Structures are given as structure tokens and as C-alpha cells.
Coordinates of C-alpha atoms and ligand atoms in Angstrom, one line a residue:
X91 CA 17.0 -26.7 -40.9
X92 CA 14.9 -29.1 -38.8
X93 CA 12.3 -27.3 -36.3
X94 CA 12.9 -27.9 -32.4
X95 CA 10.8 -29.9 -31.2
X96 CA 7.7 -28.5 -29.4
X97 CA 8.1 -28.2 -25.8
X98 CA 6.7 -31.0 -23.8
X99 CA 2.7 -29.8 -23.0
X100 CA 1.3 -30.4 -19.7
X101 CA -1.7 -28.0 -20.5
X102 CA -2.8 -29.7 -23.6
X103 CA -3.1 -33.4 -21.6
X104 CA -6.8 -33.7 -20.0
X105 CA -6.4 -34.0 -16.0
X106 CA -7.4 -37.7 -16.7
X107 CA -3.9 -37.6 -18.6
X108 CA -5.9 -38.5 -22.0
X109 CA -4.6 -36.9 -25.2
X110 CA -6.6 -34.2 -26.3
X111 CA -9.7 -36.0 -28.4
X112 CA -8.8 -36.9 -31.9
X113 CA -9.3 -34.2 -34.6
X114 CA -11.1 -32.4 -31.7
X115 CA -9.6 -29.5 -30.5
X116 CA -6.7 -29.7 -33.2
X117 CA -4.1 -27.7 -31.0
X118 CA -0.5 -27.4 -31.4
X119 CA 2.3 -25.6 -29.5
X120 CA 1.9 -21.8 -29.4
X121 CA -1.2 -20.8 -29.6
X122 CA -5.0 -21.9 -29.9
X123 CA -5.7 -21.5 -33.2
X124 CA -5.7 -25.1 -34.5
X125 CA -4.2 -24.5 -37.2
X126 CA -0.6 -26.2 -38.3
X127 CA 1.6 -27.6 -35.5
X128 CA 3.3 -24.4 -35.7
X129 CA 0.2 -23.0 -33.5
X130 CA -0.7 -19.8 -34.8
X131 CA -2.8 -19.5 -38.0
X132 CA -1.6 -20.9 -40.9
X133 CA 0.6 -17.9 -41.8
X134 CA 3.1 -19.8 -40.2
X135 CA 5.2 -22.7 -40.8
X136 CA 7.5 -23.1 -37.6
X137 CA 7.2 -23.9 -34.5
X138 CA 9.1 -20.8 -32.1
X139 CA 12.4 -21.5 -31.1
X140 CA 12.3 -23.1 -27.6
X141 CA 14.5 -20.3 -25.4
X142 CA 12.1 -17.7 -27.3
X143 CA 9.0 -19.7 -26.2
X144 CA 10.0 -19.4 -22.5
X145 CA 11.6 -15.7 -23.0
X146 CA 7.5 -14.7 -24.6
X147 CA 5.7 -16.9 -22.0
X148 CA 4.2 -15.0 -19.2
X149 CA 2.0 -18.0 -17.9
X150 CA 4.6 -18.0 -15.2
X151 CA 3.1 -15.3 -13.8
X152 CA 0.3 -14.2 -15.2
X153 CA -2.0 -17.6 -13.9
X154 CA -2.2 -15.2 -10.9
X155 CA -5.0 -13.9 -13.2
X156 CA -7.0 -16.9 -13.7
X157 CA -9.9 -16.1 -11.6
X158 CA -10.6 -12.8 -13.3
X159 CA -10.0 -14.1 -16.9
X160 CA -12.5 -17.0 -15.9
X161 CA -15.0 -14.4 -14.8
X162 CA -14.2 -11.8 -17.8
X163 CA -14.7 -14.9 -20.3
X164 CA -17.6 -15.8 -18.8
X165 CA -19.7 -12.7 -19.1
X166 CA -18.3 -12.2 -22.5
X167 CA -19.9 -15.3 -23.2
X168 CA -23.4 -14.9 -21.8
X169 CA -23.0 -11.6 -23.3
X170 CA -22.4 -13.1 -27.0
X171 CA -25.6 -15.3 -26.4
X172 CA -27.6 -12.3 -25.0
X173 CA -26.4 -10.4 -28.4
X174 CA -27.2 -13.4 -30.5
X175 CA -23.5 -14.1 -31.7
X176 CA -23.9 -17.8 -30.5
X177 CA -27.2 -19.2 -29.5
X178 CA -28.4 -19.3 -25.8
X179 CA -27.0 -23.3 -25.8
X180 CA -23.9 -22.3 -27.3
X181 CA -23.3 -19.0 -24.3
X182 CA -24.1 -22.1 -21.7
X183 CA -22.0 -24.5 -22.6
X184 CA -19.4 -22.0 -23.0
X185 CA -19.8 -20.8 -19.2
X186 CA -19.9 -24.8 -18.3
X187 CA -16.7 -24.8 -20.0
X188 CA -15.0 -22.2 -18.1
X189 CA -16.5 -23.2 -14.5
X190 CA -15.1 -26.7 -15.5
X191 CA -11.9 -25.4 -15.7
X192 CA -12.1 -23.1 -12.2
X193 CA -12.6 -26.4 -10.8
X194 CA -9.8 -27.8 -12.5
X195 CA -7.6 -25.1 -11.0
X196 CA -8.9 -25.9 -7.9
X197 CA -8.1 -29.6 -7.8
X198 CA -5.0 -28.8 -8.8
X199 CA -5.4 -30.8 -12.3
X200 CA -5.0 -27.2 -14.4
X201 CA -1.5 -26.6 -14.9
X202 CA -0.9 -25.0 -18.0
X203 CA 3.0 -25.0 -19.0
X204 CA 4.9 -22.2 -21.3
X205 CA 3.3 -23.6 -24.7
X206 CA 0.2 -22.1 -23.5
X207 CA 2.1 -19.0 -23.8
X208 CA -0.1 -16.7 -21.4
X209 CA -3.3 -17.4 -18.9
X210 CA -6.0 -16.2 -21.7
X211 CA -4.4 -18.7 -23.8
X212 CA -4.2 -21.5 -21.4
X213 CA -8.0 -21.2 -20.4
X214 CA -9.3 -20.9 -24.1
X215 CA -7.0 -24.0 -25.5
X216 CA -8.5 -26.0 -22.1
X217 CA -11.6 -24.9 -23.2
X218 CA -11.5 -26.5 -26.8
X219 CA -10.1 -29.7 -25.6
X220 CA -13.2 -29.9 -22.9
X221 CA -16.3 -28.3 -25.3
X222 CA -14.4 -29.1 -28.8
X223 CA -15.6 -26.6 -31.8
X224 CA -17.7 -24.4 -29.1
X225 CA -14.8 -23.6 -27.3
X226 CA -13.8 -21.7 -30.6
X227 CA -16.3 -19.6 -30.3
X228 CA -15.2 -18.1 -27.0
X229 CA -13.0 -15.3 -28.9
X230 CA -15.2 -13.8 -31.0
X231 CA -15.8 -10.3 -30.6
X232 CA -12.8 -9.9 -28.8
X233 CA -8.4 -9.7 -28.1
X234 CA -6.3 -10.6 -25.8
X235 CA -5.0 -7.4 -25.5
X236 CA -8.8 -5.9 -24.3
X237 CA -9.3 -9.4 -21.9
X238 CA -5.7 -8.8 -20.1
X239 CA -7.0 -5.3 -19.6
X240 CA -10.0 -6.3 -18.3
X241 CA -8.3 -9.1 -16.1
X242 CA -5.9 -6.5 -14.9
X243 CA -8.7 -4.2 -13.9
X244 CA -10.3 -6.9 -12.0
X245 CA -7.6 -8.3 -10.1
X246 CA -6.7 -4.7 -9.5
X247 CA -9.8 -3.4 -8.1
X248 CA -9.6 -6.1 -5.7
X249 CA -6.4 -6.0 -4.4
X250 CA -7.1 -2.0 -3.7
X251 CA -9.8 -3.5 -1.5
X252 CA -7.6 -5.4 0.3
X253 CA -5.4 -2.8 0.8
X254 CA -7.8 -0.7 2.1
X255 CA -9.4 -3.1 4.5
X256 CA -5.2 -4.0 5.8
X257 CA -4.8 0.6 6.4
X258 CA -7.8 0.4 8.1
X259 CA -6.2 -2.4 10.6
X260 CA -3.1 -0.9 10.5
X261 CA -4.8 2.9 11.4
X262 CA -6.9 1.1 14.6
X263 CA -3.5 -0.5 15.7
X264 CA -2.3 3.3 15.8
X265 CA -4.8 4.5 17.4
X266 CA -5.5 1.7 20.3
X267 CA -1.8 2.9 20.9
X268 CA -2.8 6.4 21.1
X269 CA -5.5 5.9 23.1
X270 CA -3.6 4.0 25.4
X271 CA -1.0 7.4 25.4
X272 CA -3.0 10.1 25.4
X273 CA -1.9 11.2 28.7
X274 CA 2.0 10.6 27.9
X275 CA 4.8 12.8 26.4
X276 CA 7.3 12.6 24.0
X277 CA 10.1 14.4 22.7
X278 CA 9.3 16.4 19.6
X279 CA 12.0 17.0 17.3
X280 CA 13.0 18.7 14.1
X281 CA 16.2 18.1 12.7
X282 CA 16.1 15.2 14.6
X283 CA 17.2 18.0 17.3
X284 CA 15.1 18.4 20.5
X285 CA 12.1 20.9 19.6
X286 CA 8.7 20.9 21.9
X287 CA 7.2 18.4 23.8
X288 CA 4.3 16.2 22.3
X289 CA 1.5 14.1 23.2
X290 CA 2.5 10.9 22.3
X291 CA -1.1 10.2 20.8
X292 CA -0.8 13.5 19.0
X293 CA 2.6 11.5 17.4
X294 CA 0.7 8.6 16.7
X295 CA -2.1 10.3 15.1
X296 CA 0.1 11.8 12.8
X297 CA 0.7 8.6 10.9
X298 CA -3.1 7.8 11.4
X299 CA -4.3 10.9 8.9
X300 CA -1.3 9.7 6.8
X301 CA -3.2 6.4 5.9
X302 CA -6.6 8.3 6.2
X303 CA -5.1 10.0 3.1
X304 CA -3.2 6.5 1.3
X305 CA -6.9 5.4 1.7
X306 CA -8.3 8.4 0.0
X307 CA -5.5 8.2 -2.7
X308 CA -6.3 4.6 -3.2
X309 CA -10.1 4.8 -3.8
X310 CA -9.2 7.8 -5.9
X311 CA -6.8 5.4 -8.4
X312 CA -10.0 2.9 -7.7
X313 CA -12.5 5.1 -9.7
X314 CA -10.5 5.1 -12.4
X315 CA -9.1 0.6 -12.6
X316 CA -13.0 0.7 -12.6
X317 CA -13.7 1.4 -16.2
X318 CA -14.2 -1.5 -18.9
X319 CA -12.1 -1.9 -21.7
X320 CA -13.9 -5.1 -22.8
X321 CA -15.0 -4.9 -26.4
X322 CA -12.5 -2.4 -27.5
X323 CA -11.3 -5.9 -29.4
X324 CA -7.1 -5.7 -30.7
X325 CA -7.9 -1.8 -31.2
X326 CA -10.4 -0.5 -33.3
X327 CA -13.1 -2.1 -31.7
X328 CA -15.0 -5.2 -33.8
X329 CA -18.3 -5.8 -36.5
X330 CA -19.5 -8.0 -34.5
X331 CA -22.4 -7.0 -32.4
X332 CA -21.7 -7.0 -28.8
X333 CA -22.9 -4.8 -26.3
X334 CA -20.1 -3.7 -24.3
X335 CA -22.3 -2.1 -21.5
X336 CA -23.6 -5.6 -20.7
X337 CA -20.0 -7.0 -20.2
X338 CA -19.1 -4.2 -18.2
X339 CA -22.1 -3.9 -15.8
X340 CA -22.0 -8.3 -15.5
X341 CA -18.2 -7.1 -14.0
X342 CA -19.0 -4.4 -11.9
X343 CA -17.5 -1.9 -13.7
X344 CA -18.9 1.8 -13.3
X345 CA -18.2 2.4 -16.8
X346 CA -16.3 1.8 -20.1
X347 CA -13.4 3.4 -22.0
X348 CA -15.0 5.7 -24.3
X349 CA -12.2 4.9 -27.0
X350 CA -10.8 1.8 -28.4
X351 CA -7.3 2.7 -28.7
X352 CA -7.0 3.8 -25.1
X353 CA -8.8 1.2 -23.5
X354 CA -6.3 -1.2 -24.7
X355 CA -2.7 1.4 -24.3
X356 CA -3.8 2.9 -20.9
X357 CA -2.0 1.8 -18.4
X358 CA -2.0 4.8 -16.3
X359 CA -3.6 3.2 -13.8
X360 CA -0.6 0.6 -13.2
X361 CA 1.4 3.7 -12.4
X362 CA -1.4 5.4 -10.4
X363 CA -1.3 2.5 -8.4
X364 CA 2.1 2.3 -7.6
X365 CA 2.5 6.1 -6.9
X366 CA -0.2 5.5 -4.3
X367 CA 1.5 2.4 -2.7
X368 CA 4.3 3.9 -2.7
X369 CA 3.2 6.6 -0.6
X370 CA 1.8 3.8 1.9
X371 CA 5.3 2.7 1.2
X372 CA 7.0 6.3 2.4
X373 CA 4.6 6.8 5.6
X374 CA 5.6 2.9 6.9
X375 CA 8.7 3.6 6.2
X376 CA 9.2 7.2 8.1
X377 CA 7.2 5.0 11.1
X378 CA 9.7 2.5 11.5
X379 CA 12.7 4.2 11.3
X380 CA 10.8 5.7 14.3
X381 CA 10.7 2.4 15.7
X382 CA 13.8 1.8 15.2
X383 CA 15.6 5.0 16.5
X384 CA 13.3 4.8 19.6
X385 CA 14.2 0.9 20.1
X386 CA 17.9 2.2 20.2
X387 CA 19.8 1.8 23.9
X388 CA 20.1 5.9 23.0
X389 CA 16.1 6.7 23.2
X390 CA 14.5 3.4 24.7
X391 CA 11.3 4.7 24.2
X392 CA 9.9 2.0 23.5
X393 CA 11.0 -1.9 24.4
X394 CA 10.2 -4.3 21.8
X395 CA 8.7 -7.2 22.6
X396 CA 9.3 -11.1 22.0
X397 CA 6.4 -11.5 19.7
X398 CA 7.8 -9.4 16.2
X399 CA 11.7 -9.3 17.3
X400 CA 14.6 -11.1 16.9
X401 CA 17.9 -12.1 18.3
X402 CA 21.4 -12.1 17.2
X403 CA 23.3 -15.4 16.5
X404 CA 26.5 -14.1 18.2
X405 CA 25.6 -11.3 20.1
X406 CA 23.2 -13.1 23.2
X407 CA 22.2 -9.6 24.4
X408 CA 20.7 -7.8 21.3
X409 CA 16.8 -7.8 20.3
X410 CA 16.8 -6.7 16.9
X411 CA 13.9 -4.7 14.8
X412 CA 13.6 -7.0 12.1
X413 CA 10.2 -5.8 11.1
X414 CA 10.4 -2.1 10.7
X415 CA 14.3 -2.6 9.2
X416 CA 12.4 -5.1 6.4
X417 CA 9.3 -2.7 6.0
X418 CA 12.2 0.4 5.5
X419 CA 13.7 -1.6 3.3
X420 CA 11.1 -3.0 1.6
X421 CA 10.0 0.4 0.3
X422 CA 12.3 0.5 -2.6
X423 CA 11.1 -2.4 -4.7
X424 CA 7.7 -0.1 -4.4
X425 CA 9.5 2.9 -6.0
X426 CA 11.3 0.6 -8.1
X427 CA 8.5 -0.9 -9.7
X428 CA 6.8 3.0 -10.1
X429 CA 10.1 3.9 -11.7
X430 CA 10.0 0.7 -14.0
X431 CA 6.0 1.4 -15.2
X432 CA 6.7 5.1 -16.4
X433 CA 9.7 3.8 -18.2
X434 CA 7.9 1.1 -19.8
X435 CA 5.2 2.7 -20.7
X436 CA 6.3 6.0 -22.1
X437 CA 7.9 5.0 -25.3
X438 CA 5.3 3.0 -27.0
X439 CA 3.2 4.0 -29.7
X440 CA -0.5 3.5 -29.7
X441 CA -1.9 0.8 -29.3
X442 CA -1.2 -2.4 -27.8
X443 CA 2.7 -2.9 -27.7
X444 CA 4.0 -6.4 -25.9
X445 CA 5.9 -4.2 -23.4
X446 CA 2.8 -4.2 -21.3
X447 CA 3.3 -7.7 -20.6
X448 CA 5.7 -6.8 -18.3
X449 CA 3.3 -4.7 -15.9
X450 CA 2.2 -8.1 -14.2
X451 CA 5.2 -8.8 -12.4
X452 CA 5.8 -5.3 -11.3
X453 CA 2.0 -5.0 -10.1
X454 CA 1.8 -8.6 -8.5
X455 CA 4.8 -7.7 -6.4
X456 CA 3.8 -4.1 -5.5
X457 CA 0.6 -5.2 -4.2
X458 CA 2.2 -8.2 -2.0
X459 CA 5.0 -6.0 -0.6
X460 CA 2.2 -3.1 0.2
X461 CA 0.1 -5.7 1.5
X462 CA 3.0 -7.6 3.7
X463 CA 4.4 -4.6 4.9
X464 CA 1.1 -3.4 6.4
X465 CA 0.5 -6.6 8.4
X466 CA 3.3 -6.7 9.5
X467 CA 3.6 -3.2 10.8
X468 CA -0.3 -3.3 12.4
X469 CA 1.5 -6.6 14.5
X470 CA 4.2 -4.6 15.5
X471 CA 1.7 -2.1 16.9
X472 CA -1.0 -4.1 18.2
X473 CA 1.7 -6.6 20.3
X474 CA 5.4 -6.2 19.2
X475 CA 6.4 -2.8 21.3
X476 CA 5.5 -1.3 24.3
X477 CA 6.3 2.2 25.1
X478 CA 7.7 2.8 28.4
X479 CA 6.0 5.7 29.8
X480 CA 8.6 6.5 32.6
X481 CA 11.6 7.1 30.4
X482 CA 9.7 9.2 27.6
X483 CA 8.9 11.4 31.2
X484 CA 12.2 11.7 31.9
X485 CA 13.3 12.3 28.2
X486 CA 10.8 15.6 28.0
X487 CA 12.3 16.8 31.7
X488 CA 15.6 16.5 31.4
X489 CA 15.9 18.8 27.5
X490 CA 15.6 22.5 26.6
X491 CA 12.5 22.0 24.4
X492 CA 10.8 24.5 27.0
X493 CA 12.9 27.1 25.3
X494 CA 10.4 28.7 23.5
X495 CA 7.7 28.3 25.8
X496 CA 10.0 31.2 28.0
X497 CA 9.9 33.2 25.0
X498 CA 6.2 32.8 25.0
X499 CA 6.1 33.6 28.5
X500 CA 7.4 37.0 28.0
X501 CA 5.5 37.6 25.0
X502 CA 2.3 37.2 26.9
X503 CA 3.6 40.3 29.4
X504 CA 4.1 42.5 26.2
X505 CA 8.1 41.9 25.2
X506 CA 8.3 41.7 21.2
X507 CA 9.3 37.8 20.3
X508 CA 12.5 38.8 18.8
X509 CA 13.6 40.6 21.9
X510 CA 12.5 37.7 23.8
X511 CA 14.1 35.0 21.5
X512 CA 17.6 36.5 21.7
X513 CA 17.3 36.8 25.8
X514 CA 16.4 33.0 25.9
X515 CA 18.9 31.9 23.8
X516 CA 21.7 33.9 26.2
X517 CA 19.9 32.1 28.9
X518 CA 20.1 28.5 27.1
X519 CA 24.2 29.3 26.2
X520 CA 24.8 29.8 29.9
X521 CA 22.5 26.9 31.2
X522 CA 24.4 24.2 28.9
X523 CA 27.7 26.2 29.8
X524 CA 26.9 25.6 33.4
X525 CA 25.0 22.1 33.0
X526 CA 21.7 22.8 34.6
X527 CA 18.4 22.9 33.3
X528 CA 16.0 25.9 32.9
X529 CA 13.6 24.6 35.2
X530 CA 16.4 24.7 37.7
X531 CA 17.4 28.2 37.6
X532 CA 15.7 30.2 40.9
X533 CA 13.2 33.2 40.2
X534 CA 16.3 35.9 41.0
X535 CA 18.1 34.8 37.8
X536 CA 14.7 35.1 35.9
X537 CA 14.1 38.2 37.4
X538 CA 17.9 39.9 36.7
X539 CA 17.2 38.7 32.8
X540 CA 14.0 40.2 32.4
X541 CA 11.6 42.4 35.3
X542 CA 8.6 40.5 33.3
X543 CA 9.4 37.4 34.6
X544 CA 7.3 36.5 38.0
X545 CA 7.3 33.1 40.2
X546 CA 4.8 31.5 38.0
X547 CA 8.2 30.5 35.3
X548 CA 8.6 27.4 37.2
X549 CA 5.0 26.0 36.1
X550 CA 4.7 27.3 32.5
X551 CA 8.2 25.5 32.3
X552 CA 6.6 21.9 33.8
X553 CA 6.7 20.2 29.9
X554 CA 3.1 19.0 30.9
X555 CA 1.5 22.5 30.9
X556 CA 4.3 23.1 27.7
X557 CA 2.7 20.7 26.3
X558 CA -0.8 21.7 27.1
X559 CA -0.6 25.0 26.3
X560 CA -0.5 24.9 22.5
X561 CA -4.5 24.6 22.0
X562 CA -4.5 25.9 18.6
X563 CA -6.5 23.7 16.0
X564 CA -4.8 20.5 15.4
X565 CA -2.1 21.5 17.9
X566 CA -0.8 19.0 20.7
X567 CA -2.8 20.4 23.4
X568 CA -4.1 17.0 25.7
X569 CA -8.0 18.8 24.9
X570 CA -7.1 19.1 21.0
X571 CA -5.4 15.5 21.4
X572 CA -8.9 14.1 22.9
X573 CA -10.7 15.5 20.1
X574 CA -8.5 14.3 17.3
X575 CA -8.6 10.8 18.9
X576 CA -12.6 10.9 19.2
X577 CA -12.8 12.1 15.8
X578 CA -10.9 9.2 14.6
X579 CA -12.5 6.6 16.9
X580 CA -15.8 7.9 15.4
X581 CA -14.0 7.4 11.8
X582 CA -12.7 4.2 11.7
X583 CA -14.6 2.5 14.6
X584 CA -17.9 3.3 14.0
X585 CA -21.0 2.3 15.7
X586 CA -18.4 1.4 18.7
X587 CA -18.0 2.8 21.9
X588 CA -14.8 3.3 23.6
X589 CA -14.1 0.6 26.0
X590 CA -11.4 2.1 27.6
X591 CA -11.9 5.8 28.1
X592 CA -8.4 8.3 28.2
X593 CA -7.5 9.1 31.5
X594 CA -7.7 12.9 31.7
X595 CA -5.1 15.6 31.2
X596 CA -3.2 16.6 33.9
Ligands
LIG604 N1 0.3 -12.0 -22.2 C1 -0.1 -10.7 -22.9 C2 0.1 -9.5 -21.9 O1 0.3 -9.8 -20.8 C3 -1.5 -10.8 -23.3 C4 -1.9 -9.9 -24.4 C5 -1.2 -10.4 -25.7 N2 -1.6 -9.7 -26.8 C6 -0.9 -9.7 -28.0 N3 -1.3 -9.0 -28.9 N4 0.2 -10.4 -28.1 O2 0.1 -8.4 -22.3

């Protein structure tokens, strides 16, 4: 049976288009290891079947990793000269090597096609056809399955960074918001029902503490994508005499894996990860179905603007809310991919197990959807809505959310809450039967329900003092709502002062 023929190789040409120098590098299809045109070592004798070439490649996607797998090589190469495994000459050239290649990447003349296989393959054969028999020298000491740890760790770590840094925009676009409300109401719910009045900072500061925490979870899952498993070799770790705390500290890791076999099967910190950004995931999400519902002609809360909506192509009159609807539903490829880790992972036997390949994709596109989403929704919130002030008045005026704040009332003058609980909700049954508000009934009616109550009701039923009145810690008081929103100024813009102080609680 005749052997396909090797797929055509754009990675093995030199960016001048020049064949790979003669007897040089010696590379063939498949691999780096210069041996037979099958690829691998000499173990084999055929080339791999073209669809299964494609169906193993994952330079597809995994070139997203090149930057890290440039660095990664590159301290493992000063490292082996440090060690004395090559000789200071042999560690430089290596690292000319690989910066060569960066710039390659850059000019766009590295483009490594499928017969390269994966990224840590593409960079090393690049690096034989450039250095020659150096180049070979690159792997010793180590795996792949160690460097695409390593490389996933890196690019990891730095992504969480940039996470970070786009919660922190997205928590001062809340709270500029807040600031700007601290002095207007909303409707609380529960059950989606009518419940108590709210600041509306206190509401926005809600989601604010809910990214305080993604942030906290995210450094968290940080400490540990911070550990090296460079040097822990295919699995059992390697003779050669490397010093794996050099490698390590040259990458800014804070430590390594203790064991071999773990360093190269953990990937625990793929599905850490993904739990945590899919908690960013669940708090956008709960936010813009907010959006939405309070975009609706049924709340107009809030009045999108031109800047992050869109229009219909029939309808002439509709403003749509693309972004939250696309953030909401955005949030299941996050649990997806969660769901898609665990099950990948929790099968496979120690140690390496090809299966891990397939953590990239879901990783790559967690972090870009987390990332995305969070833009987008600090946009939204710095110029895509307005709230409208007026109706959220009228919304808080016109409910019985004040209900229990009669109950209180009578509680304060001694009768037990129970007793007062069933009275109000008598009160409330008549009121809806005869369509007028609490607030509307005169003192003789509050009197012939209960002797406690005195002419003061009408004010401790004004949803401003309601509203005011609940100064417990953390409560929705407009005092506790100043200090919550000084606290957080303090947190997240330090070192400035507030241009644009809160006007004071009525
Ligand atoms: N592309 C592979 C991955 O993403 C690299 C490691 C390959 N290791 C191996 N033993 N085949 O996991």
C-alpha cells in the first residue's frame, strides 16, 4: 500500500521560500526528529494518514501559545547552559534562535501548517532549519507534555491579569453610576414582586462586591497557574542535570510542582479557571437581565442610549438591548466549557493522556468570551443607558412596598409583629380592593385599625424616609449607602478624590 503523500509544508520552507539547507536540519512530516520521512524516530516507517494528521494537529489553535513557548524555551535554554548541558555558546545561539523566530512571527513570515503538528513542534523544527544541529539540542532535559504546561500556565496567568484589570473597569463603571444615584430610588423586589424601596446605588453596589469577589476568586485560581511544571520532563522527571528552580524563577513562577507526575496531569487549574469565569459569567448575566427588564416599555427605568443599542429591520420604533441579551447569552459557552474540562479530565489515568490537548480551545474561548463580555457591559454602563430618575420616583410612590414599614410602625409603639403583620395585610386586601394607595388613606382609618397609630403615618410612609430608615449595617439607608460607596471609591480609586461629591440624603 503506497504511503500518502506528505501534506504540503509551509512551516518547513525558510521565510526567504529556500528549502530547508541540505542534510541540515533533516526534517520530515510529523515531527522534528530528523529521522526517516515518516517524522518521528526511526521506529516508524509511515508517514500518518493525511485526515489523521489534521484530526491530531492542534497548531490551529494552539499558535495562540507562541509567545509563551518562545519565552519557556528560552529560559530552558539559558538554563541548560547555566547547568552545563550545552556550553554558554551553544544556550546563546539557542536563544538567537528563538528570538529569530518571534521576529519571524511578527513579520508575518512564521506560519507553521498541520505537519508541524503542534506550536512546541513548529518552533523547535524552525529552530533546526535556522541554527541546524544546535537547534537539536533545545529538547533536552525536557517534554512536550511539561512545555505545554508551562505555556499554558503562562498564557494563563496573564490572561487572569487582564481579567482583572477589565472587573476593575467594569466595577468603576458601576460605581460612577452609583455615585451619580445615590440620592435616587428604586423598586426592590423579591420574586420579581414589589418588596421595599432601595437606593439605587445600594442596587448598583450589589453587583460591585460581586466582582470585588470574581477578583478575589480569580487571584485565588492565580496562586495556584503560578507553579512550574518545567522539568518534570514526559513524567518521571529526567538524568539530566537541570535545575528546575532556575527555569521557574527566569518565568516568574512562585514555585514548582513538587511531583513529576502531577505537574504534567494537573489540570485543575483549567477547571478552577472556568468555575471562576463562570461566576463573572452568572453576576453579568443576572445584571443584564436587569437591563433588560428595566429597558422594557413595562419598567422604563432606564432609556438606552444610541451608543450600545440597536434597531429593528422592520419594526422602526424598537431600540433593542443587544448587549446585555449577547452577554446573557453568552454565559453558556462559559459553563459549557466548565462542564467540558471536568468531563475531560476525570477519566484519565496518570500521566500525560492526549485528551489534554483539548483544554486549549475550551480555555482560549472562555477567556475571550469573559473578556468580551466585560467590555462590553463596562460600555453599557459608562455611556449606553441612562436611568431616568423621575419614573423610578414614580415607580416607588405609586406600590405597596411600604407595607412593612406600617408593620414596623406599630412595632416601634409596642404591638408584637405578628399582630401587626396580619392587621397590614387586612389593610393592603382593602386598599387594592378599593384602588387607592396606603399613603392615601386619612389618619381616621389608621386610627379605627389600630389606637397606636398617630398623624406621623403619612411620613414614615413617604418611600424616601422607608428607605432611609433601614440603617442596619450594609442596609439601604442613604447614610449606610454613602459609606458603602466611599468605601469602594477608596478601594478601587485610590489616591483619587471624588470629583463629583453625592448630593445629600433627603
Ligand atoms: N499539543 C499537545 C497538547 O496540547 C502537546 C503535548 C503533546 N505531548 C504528547 N506526549 N503527545 O497537549
Amino acid at each position: 500500500m503506497a504511503a500518502d503523500p506528505p501534506a504540503p509544508s509551509a512551516a518547513s520552507a525558510t521565510p526567504s521560500g529556500e528549502p530547508p539547507e541540505a542534510g541540515g536540519a533533516g526534517i520530515g512530516a510529523g515531527g522534528v526528529t530528523g529521522g526517516t520521512a515518516a517524522g518521528w524516530s526511526d521506529r516508524f516507517e509511515q508517514g500518518l494518514h493525511p485526515a489523521i494528521e489534521r484530526f491530531n494537529a492542534s497548531i490551529g489553535f494552539d499558535i495562540a501559545l507562541l509567545q509563551q513557548d518562545l519565552d519557556g524555551s528560552i529560559a530552558h535554554a539559558r538554563m541548560l547552559g547555566v547547568c552545563g548541558v550545552i556550553s554558554a555558546q551553544e544556550a546563546a545561539s539557542l536563544e538567537q534562535g528563538l528570538e529569530r523566530v518571534r521576529s519571524e512571527a511578527a513579520e508575518g513570515t512564521f506560519r507553521p501548517g498541520i505537519e508541524a503538528e503542534d506550536v512546541h513542534f513548529a518552533v523547535e523544527r524552525r529552530l533546526i532549519e535556522l541554527l541546524g544541529p544546535v537547534g537539536k539540542k533545545l529538547h533536552t532535559g525536557r517534554s512536550r507534555n511539561d512545555q505545554v504546561g508551562t505555556d499554558l500556565r503562562l498564557w494563563l496567568r496573564d490572561r487572569i491579569d487582564a481579567i482583572d484589570a477589565a472587573l476593575l473597569r467594569f466595577e468603576r463603571a458601576l460605581l460612577l453610576q452609583a455615585e451619580t444615584h445615590a440620592d435616587t430610588l428604586i423598586p426592590g423586589y423579591t420574586h420579581l414582586q414589589r418588596a421595599q424601596p432601595l437606593c439605587l446605588a445600594h442596587h448598583l453596589l450589589a453587583y460591585i462586591e460581586m466582582a470585588e469577589r470574581d477578583r478575589q476568586r480569580l487571584a485565588d485560581v492565580r496562586g495556584r497557574v503560578n507553579v512550574s511544571p518545567l522539568g518534570a520532563a514526559a513524567l518521571a522527571g529526567t538524568p539530566v542535570p537541570i535545575d528546575r528552580r532556575l527555569t521557574a524563577a527566569s518565568l516568574g513562577f512562585a514555585s514548582i510542582y513538587a511531583n513529576s507526575l502531577d505537574a504534567v496531569s494537573d489540570r485543575d487549574f483549567t477547571v478552577e479557571f472556568m468555575a471562576a469565569a463562570s461566576l463573572v459569567m452568572v453576576h453579568l448575566s443576572r445584571l443584564s437581565e436587569e437591563v433588560i427588564l428595566w429597558a422594557s416599555e413595562e419598567f422604563s427605568f432606564l432609556a438606552l442610549t444610541d451608543r450600545c443599542a440597536t434597531g429593528s429591520s422592520l419594526m422602526p420604533q424598537k431600540k433593542n438591548p443587544d448587549v446585555p441579551e449577547l452577554v446573557r447569552g453568552k454565559s453558556g459557552r462559559v459553563f459549557g466549557h466548565l462542564m467540558g474540562l471536568l468531563t475531560m479530565i476525570k477519566g484519565l489515568p496518570l500521566a500525560y493522556n492526549k485528551d489534554f490537548q483539548e483544554d486549549k480551545e475550551a480555555l482560549f474561548d472562555g477567556v475571550a468570551t469573559c473578556l468580551d463580555c466585560l467590555e462590553a457591559m463596562a460600555i453599557l454602563f459608562e455611556e449606553g443607558l441612562e436611568f431616568r430618575p423621575a419614573r423610578l420616583e414614580h415607580a416607588v410612590a405609586s406600590d405597596f412596598s411600604n407595607a412593612t414599614d406600617v408593620a414596623d410602625y406599630l412595632v416601634a409603639r409596642g404591638v408584637p409583629f405578628r399582630e401587626a403583620y396580619q392587621l397590614v395585610g387586612s389593610l393592603v386586601k382593602t386598599c387594592l380592593r378599593q384602588g387607592v394607595l396606603l399613603r392615601e388613606l386619612p389618619l381616621e382609618r389608621w386610627q379605627n385599625l389600630h389606637p397606636a397609630f398617630d398623624a406621623d403615618i403619612h411620613a414614615a410612609l413617604e418611600p424616601r424616609r422607608v428607605v432611609d430608615a433601614r440603617r442596619s449595617e450594609g442596609g439601604t439607608s442613604f447614610g449606610q449607602v454613602r459609606q458603602q460607596l466611599e468605601r469602594t471609591r477608596q478601594r478601587i480609586f485610590p489616591g483619587r478624590p471624588q470629583d463629583d461629591p453625592a448630593p445629600p440624603a433627603a
